[in-house]
Short mmCIF file of C-alpha atoms and ligand atoms in Angstrom, two decimals:
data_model
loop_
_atom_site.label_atom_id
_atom_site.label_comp_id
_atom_site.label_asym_id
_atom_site.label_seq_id
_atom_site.Cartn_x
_atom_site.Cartn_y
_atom_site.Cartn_z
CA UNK X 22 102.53 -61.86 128.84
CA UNK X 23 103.40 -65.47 128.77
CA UNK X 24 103.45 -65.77 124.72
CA UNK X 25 105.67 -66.96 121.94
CA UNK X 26 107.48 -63.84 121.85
CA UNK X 27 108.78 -64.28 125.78
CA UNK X 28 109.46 -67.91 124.87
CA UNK X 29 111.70 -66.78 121.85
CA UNK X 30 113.41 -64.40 124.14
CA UNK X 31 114.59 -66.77 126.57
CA UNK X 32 115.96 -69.08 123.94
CA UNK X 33 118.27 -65.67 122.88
CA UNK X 34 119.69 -65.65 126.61
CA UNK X 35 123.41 -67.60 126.54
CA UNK X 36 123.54 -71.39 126.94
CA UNK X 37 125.77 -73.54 129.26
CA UNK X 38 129.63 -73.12 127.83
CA UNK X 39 130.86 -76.41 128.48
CA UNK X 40 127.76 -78.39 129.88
CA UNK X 41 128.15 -80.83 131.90
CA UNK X 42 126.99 -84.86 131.55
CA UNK X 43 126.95 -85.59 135.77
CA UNK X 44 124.96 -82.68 135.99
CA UNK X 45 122.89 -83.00 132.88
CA UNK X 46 122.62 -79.63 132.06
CA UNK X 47 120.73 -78.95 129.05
CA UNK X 48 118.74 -75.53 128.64
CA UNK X 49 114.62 -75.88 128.59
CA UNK X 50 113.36 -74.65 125.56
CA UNK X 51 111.81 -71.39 125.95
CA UNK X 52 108.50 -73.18 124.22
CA UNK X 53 108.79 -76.06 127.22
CA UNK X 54 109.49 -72.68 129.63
CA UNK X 55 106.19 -70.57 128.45
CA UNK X 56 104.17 -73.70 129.03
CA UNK X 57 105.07 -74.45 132.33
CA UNK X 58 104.70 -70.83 133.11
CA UNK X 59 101.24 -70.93 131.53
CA UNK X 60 100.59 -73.83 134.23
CA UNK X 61 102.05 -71.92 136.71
CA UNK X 62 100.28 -69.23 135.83
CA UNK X 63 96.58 -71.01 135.62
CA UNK X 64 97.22 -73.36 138.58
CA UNK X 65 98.92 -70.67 141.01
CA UNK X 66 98.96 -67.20 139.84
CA UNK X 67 102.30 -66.14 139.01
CA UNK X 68 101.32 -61.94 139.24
CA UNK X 69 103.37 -60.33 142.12
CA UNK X 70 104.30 -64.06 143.61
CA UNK X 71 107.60 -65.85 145.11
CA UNK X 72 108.64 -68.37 142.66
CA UNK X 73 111.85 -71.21 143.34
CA UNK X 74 113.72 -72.27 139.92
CA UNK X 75 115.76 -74.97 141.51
CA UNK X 76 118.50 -76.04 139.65
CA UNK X 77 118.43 -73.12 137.54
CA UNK X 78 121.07 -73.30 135.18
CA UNK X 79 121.20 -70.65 132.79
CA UNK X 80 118.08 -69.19 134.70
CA UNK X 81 116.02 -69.22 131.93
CA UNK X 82 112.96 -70.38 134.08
CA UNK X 83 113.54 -67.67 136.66
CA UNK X 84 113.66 -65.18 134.18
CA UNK X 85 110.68 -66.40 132.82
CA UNK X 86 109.07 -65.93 136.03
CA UNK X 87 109.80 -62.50 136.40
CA UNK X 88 109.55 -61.36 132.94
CA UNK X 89 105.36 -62.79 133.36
CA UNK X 90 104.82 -61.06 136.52
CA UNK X 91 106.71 -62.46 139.46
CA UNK X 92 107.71 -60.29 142.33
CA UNK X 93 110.58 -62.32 143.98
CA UNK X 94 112.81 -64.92 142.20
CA UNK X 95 115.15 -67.36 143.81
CA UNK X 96 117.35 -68.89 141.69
CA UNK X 97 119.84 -71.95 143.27
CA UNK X 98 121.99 -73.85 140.73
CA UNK X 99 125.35 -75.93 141.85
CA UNK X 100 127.70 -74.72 138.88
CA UNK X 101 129.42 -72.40 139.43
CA UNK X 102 130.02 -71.63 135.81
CA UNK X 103 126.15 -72.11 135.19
CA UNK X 104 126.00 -69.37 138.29
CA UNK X 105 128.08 -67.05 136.25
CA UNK X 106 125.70 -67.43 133.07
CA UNK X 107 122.75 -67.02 134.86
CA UNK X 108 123.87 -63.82 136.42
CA UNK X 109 124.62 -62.43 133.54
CA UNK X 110 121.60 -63.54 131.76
CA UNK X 111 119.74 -62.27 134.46
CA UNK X 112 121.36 -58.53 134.02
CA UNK X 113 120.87 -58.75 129.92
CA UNK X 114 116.67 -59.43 131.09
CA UNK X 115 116.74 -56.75 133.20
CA UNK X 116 115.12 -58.45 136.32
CA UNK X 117 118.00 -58.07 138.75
CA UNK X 118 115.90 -56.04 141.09
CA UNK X 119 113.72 -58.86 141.49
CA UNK X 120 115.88 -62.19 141.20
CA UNK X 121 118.82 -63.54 143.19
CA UNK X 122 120.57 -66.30 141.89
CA UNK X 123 122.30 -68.83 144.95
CA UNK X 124 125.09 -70.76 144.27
CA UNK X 125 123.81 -74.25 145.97
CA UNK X 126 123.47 -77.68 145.91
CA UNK X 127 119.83 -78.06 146.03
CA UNK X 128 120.45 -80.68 149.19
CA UNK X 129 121.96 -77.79 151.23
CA UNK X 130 119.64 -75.08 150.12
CA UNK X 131 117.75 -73.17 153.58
CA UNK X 132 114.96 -71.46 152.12
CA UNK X 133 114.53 -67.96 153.84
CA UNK X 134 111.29 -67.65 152.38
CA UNK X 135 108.34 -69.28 151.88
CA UNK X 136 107.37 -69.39 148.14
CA UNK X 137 104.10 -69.54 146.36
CA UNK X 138 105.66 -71.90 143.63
CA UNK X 139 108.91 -73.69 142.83
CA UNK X 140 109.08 -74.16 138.70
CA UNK X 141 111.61 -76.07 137.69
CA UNK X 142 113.14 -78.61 135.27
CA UNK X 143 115.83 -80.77 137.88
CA UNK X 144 117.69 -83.85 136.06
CA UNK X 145 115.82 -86.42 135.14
CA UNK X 146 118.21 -89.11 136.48
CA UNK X 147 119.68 -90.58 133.54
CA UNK X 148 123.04 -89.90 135.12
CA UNK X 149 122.41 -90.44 138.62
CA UNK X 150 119.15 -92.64 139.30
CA UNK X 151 116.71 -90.51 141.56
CA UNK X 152 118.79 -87.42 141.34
CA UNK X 153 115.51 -85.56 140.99
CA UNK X 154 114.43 -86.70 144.32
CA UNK X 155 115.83 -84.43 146.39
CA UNK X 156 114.44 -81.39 144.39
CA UNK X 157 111.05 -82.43 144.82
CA UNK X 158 111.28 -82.73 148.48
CA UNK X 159 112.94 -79.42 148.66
CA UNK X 160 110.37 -77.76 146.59
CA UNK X 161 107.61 -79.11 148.65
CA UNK X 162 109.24 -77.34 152.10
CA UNK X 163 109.89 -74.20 150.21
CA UNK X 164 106.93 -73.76 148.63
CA UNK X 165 103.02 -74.61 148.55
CA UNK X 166 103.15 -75.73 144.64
CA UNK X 167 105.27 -77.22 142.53
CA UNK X 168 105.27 -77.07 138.31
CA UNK X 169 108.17 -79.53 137.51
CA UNK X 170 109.53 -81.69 134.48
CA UNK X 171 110.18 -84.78 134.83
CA UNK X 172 110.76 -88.02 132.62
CA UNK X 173 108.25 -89.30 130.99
CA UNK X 174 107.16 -92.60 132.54
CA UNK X 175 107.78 -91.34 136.20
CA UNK X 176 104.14 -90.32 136.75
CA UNK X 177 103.07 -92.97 139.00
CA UNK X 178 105.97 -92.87 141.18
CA UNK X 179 105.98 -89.35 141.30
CA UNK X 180 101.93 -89.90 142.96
CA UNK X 181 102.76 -92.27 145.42
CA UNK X 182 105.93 -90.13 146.22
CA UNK X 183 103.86 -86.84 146.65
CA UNK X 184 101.35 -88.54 149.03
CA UNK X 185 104.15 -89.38 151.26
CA UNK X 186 105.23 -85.91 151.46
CA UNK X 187 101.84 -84.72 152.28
CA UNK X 188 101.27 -83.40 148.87
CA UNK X 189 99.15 -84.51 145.51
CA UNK X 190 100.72 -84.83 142.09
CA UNK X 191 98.61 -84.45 138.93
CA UNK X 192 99.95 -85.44 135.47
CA UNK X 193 98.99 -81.83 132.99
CA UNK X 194 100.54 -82.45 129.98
CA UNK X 195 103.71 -84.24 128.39
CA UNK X 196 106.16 -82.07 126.16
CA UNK X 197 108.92 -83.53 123.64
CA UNK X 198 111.82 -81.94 123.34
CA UNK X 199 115.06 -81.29 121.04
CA UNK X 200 117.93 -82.26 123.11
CA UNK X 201 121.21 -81.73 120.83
CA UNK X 202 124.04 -84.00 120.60
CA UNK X 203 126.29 -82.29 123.01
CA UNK X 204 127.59 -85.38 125.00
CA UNK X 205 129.99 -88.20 123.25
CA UNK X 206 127.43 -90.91 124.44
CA UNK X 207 124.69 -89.24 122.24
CA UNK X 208 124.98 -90.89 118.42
CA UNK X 209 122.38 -88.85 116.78
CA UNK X 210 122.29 -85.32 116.30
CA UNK X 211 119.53 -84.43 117.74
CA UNK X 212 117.94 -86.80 120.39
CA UNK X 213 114.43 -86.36 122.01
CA UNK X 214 113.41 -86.14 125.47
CA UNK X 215 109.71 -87.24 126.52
CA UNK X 216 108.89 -85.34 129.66
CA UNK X 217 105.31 -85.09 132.26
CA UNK X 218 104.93 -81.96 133.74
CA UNK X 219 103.45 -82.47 137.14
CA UNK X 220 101.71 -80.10 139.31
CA UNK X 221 102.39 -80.96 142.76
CA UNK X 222 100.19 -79.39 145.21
CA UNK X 223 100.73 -79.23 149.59
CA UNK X 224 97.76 -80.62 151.33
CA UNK X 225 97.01 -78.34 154.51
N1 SAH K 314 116.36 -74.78 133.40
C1 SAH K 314 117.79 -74.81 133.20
C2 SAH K 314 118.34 -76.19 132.95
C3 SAH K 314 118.16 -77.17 134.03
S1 SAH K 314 119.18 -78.59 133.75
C4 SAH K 314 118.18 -73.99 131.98
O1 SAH K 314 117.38 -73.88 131.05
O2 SAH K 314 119.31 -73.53 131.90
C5 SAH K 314 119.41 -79.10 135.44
C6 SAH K 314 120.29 -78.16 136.25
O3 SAH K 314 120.38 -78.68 137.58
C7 SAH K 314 121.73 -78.04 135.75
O4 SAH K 314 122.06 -76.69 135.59
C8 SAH K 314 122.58 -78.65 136.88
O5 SAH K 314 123.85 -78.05 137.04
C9 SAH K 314 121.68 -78.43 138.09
N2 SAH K 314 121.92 -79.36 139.19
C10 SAH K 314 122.16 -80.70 139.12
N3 SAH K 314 122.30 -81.21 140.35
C11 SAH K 314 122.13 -80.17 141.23
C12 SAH K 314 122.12 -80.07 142.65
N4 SAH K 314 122.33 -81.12 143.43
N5 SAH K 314 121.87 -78.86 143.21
C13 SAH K 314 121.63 -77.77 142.43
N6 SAH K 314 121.64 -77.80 141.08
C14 SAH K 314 121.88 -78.99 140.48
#
């Protein structure tokens, strides 16, 4: 069930130790995590599917994912450390007979599978201009859908973008988040994020 309960549960899994600014790792808020897994859910059909987390952190999405229903989770994250959380998170859910977390960067990642839907929160690029790029296009090989975060304000790009990959991209709703004050760079305490989710879908 993708409720307030599972969303609450994923925000008791552990958190990046040290995380990292180049990277911008920040956990998604298991709120932010049940509604793209609702989307997922309504636009895809997560029961017995293949999903993608790319960039998976902590693995929270993943273990969404497979806590709602999926059958075969593929997690790929670049950190190490992150690796080591997520593995461990993933054994504290229970769902290690069902997800496999890759240690990759998302640019070097060979799919095996096909999947029927990558979900997935990449950076947004506020380090590294575009750094999200790359996990769009990814997603798109890997998979026939696509339920992604991304900043707010990218919409339009993120359109014209998906029509050159062969793919739509629909706008479904724009969360704000709580991002704490975990970088030196960040005055306030607690800053907020503005971010679309956009449903990207292959056209055969
Ligand atoms: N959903 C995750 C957080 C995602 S933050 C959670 O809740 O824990 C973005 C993640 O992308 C970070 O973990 C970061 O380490 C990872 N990342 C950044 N660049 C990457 C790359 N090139 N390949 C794979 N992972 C990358």
């Amino acid at each position: 069930m993708i409720d307030r309960r599972l969303a609450m549960k994923l925000d008791e899994l552990d958190g990046f130790p040290e995380p990292k600014l180049s990277l911008e790792q920040y956990e998604t808020p298991g709120e932010v995590i049940r509604v793209l897994l609702s989307v997922a859910e309504r636009e895809f059909g997560l029961e017995c599917s293949r999903v993608l987390d790319l960039g998976a952190g902590t693995g929270r999405i993943g273990i969404g994912a497979a806590l709602a229903g999926a059958c075969e989770v593929t997690c790929v994250e670049v950190d190490s450390e992150a690796v080591k959380v997520a593995r461990r998170n993933v054994k504290r859910a229970g769902v290690e007979d069902r997800l496999e977390v890759v240690e990759a960067d998302v640019r070097d990642f060979e799919p095996e599978d096909q999947y029927d839907v990558t979900i997935m929160n990449p950076p947004f690029g506020a380090q590294r201009r575009g750094a999200d790029r790359p996990f769009v296009e990814v997603a798109l090989e890997a998979s026939s859908g696509v339920v992604s975060l991304h900043r707010a304000g990218t919409e339009e790009f993120w359109k014209r973008r998906a029509r050159e990959l062969g793919a739509t991209c629909d706008t479904v709703g724009l969360v704000r988040f709580p991002v704490p004050a975990m970088y030196p760079h960040h005055r306030s305490r607690i800053r907020h994020v503005d971010a679309a989710i956009l449903v990207f879908k292959k056209i055969d």
